[in-house]
């Protein structure tokens, strides 16, 4: 059925949007609805692009609140990895369904994921009606490089057959959990299959020190030596990238995803150097990281922390403009992430209507309000491919999804 939205507000102008076959067929002040259309009266709601979560581990909603007060390595070794060894497809499916539901509620309609049982996450994404680039986490620090390679090839094949909403990626966990030989193999496979690589990099200072001690190079230069720093590479975190590394990352065309809340929660002790990254020309996106280390998937809430951390670290309130921060959260400053085009005729019919009565949005510049006053709670309506996924802030099936995910978390003893 054709969806027609009337009385939405785009850049201060009251417009209608007609969606056909997943795309915007008409947009402007004179658009009207046909009698057979599904008509939505936006009531003066601002219409904006959806958000894009550049780094998460969706099914880790199951681990929400179980982290304690640990730093990164003890958190992984004591709390996360032992439980992950017990996960089943159904655990991951319901954990990821909950993540998708939370992301839709907060206005995120595309994400980049790295997690076990990736085909279960893919099923959750398809059932939720959104889109994701998904990779199985690759580790060989247990010495099983052959097992890792088999898992990489199997998941690439499985994820390649799941239709346009799911794109496969190779997701080596990090330079400290994957050997040099396997990282080179992943670089070759990525080039051969033309699939992106999604890796954690330069999250802690310890990682940098260990990399220099083991390889005589800082992390980005080490990845470059292995052929893994390229235009299909996503680097999650990048907190400790120095000036030379930022220039190298920009030159190779790789993308950095900043995850300010997870960085603060795990107390990595630094802030991603965004002003230097921007000056070098690095493509930048924003991520929540998993709910195990955030614990929310509300990217709009995280956007405020991202902008504030940048201003604070730079001791400069002009370190980042609100409009620029908003573009980062929608994926508009990192083409690899796969964000939709600006809202124009012919673009995919993906957009949000914000609550027209929200006190956070009624006064002031919209971009500034979105970054500093809003959270995901201001998202009223979510449209993806011309389909209405949420209307009036109510996501159909939410209660069941929460109950099923909670049941799976209990099963795991979380
Ligand atoms: Zn992560």
Short mmCIF file of N, CA, C and O in Angstrom, two decimals, residues 136 138 145-161 168-170 185-186 188-190 192-193 195:
data_model
loop_
_atom_site.label_atom_id
_atom_site.label_comp_id
_atom_site.label_asym_id
_atom_site.label_seq_id
_atom_site.Cartn_x
_atom_site.Cartn_y
_atom_site.Cartn_z
N UNK A 136 30.59 -12.19 11.73
CA UNK A 136 30.91 -13.05 12.87
C UNK A 136 32.21 -12.56 13.48
O UNK A 136 33.15 -12.26 12.75
N UNK A 138 35.79 -12.68 14.70
CA UNK A 138 36.86 -13.63 14.39
C UNK A 138 37.98 -13.50 15.42
O UNK A 138 38.46 -12.39 15.66
N UNK A 145 43.51 -21.06 14.29
CA UNK A 145 43.34 -20.20 13.12
C UNK A 145 42.50 -20.88 12.06
O UNK A 145 41.71 -20.23 11.37
N UNK A 146 42.61 -22.21 11.93
CA UNK A 146 41.83 -22.91 10.90
C UNK A 146 40.34 -22.82 11.20
O UNK A 146 39.52 -22.59 10.32
N UNK A 147 39.98 -23.01 12.50
CA UNK A 147 38.58 -22.91 12.90
C UNK A 147 38.03 -21.51 12.63
O UNK A 147 36.90 -21.33 12.17
N UNK A 148 38.85 -20.50 12.89
CA UNK A 148 38.44 -19.12 12.65
C UNK A 148 38.18 -18.88 11.16
O UNK A 148 37.20 -18.25 10.78
N UNK A 149 39.07 -19.41 10.33
CA UNK A 149 38.90 -19.22 8.88
C UNK A 149 37.63 -19.90 8.38
O UNK A 149 36.88 -19.34 7.57
N UNK A 150 37.39 -21.12 8.89
CA UNK A 150 36.15 -21.82 8.49
C UNK A 150 34.94 -21.02 8.89
O UNK A 150 33.99 -20.87 8.12
N UNK A 151 34.96 -20.48 10.11
CA UNK A 151 33.81 -19.70 10.59
C UNK A 151 33.62 -18.44 9.74
O UNK A 151 32.50 -18.05 9.39
N UNK A 152 34.74 -17.80 9.33
CA UNK A 152 34.65 -16.59 8.50
C UNK A 152 34.01 -16.91 7.16
O UNK A 152 33.08 -16.21 6.71
N UNK A 153 34.47 -17.99 6.53
CA UNK A 153 33.96 -18.34 5.19
C UNK A 153 32.50 -18.77 5.27
O UNK A 153 31.68 -18.37 4.43
N UNK A 154 32.17 -19.57 6.30
CA UNK A 154 30.79 -20.05 6.44
C UNK A 154 29.83 -18.88 6.65
O UNK A 154 28.80 -18.78 5.99
N UNK A 155 30.20 -17.96 7.55
CA UNK A 155 29.26 -16.86 7.83
C UNK A 155 29.16 -15.92 6.62
O UNK A 155 28.08 -15.41 6.34
N UNK A 156 30.25 -15.73 5.88
CA UNK A 156 30.15 -14.88 4.68
C UNK A 156 29.16 -15.48 3.70
O UNK A 156 28.32 -14.77 3.14
N UNK A 157 29.24 -16.80 3.50
CA UNK A 157 28.33 -17.45 2.56
C UNK A 157 26.89 -17.34 3.04
O UNK A 157 26.00 -16.99 2.27
N UNK A 158 26.68 -17.62 4.34
CA UNK A 158 25.30 -17.58 4.86
C UNK A 158 24.72 -16.17 4.77
O UNK A 158 23.58 -15.97 4.38
N UNK A 159 25.53 -15.17 5.13
CA UNK A 159 25.01 -13.80 5.20
C UNK A 159 24.85 -13.18 3.81
O UNK A 159 24.12 -12.21 3.65
N UNK A 160 25.53 -13.76 2.81
CA UNK A 160 25.42 -13.20 1.46
C UNK A 160 24.09 -13.53 0.80
O UNK A 160 23.73 -12.95 -0.20
N UNK A 161 23.38 -14.51 1.39
CA UNK A 161 22.16 -14.99 0.71
C UNK A 161 20.89 -14.44 1.34
O UNK A 161 19.81 -14.92 1.05
N UNK A 168 27.02 -8.70 4.40
CA UNK A 168 28.04 -9.38 5.20
C UNK A 168 29.30 -8.53 5.37
O UNK A 168 29.62 -7.70 4.53
N UNK A 169 30.00 -8.77 6.47
CA UNK A 169 31.31 -8.14 6.71
C UNK A 169 32.22 -9.17 7.34
O UNK A 169 31.76 -10.18 7.88
N UNK A 170 33.52 -8.93 7.28
CA UNK A 170 34.48 -9.70 8.04
C UNK A 170 34.77 -8.91 9.30
O UNK A 170 35.05 -7.71 9.22
N UNK A 185 45.32 -12.85 6.10
CA UNK A 185 44.37 -13.69 5.37
C UNK A 185 43.02 -12.96 5.22
O UNK A 185 42.40 -12.97 4.16
N UNK A 186 42.60 -12.30 6.29
CA UNK A 186 41.33 -11.55 6.26
C UNK A 186 41.42 -10.40 5.24
O UNK A 186 40.48 -10.14 4.49
N UNK A 188 43.21 -10.33 2.55
CA UNK A 188 43.14 -10.90 1.18
C UNK A 188 41.71 -11.31 0.85
O UNK A 188 41.22 -11.07 -0.25
N UNK A 189 41.02 -11.92 1.82
CA UNK A 189 39.64 -12.36 1.58
C UNK A 189 38.72 -11.16 1.34
O UNK A 189 37.85 -11.19 0.48
N UNK A 190 38.95 -10.09 2.10
CA UNK A 190 38.14 -8.88 1.94
C UNK A 190 38.31 -8.30 0.54
O UNK A 190 37.34 -7.88 -0.11
N UNK A 192 39.33 -9.97 -2.16
CA UNK A 192 38.82 -10.93 -3.14
C UNK A 192 37.30 -10.88 -3.24
O UNK A 192 36.72 -10.85 -4.32
N UNK A 193 36.61 -10.84 -2.07
CA UNK A 193 35.14 -10.87 -2.06
C UNK A 193 34.51 -9.47 -2.04
O UNK A 193 33.29 -9.33 -2.05
N UNK A 195 34.22 -7.44 0.46
CA UNK A 195 33.38 -7.23 1.65
C UNK A 195 34.14 -6.35 2.64
O UNK A 195 35.37 -6.40 2.71
#
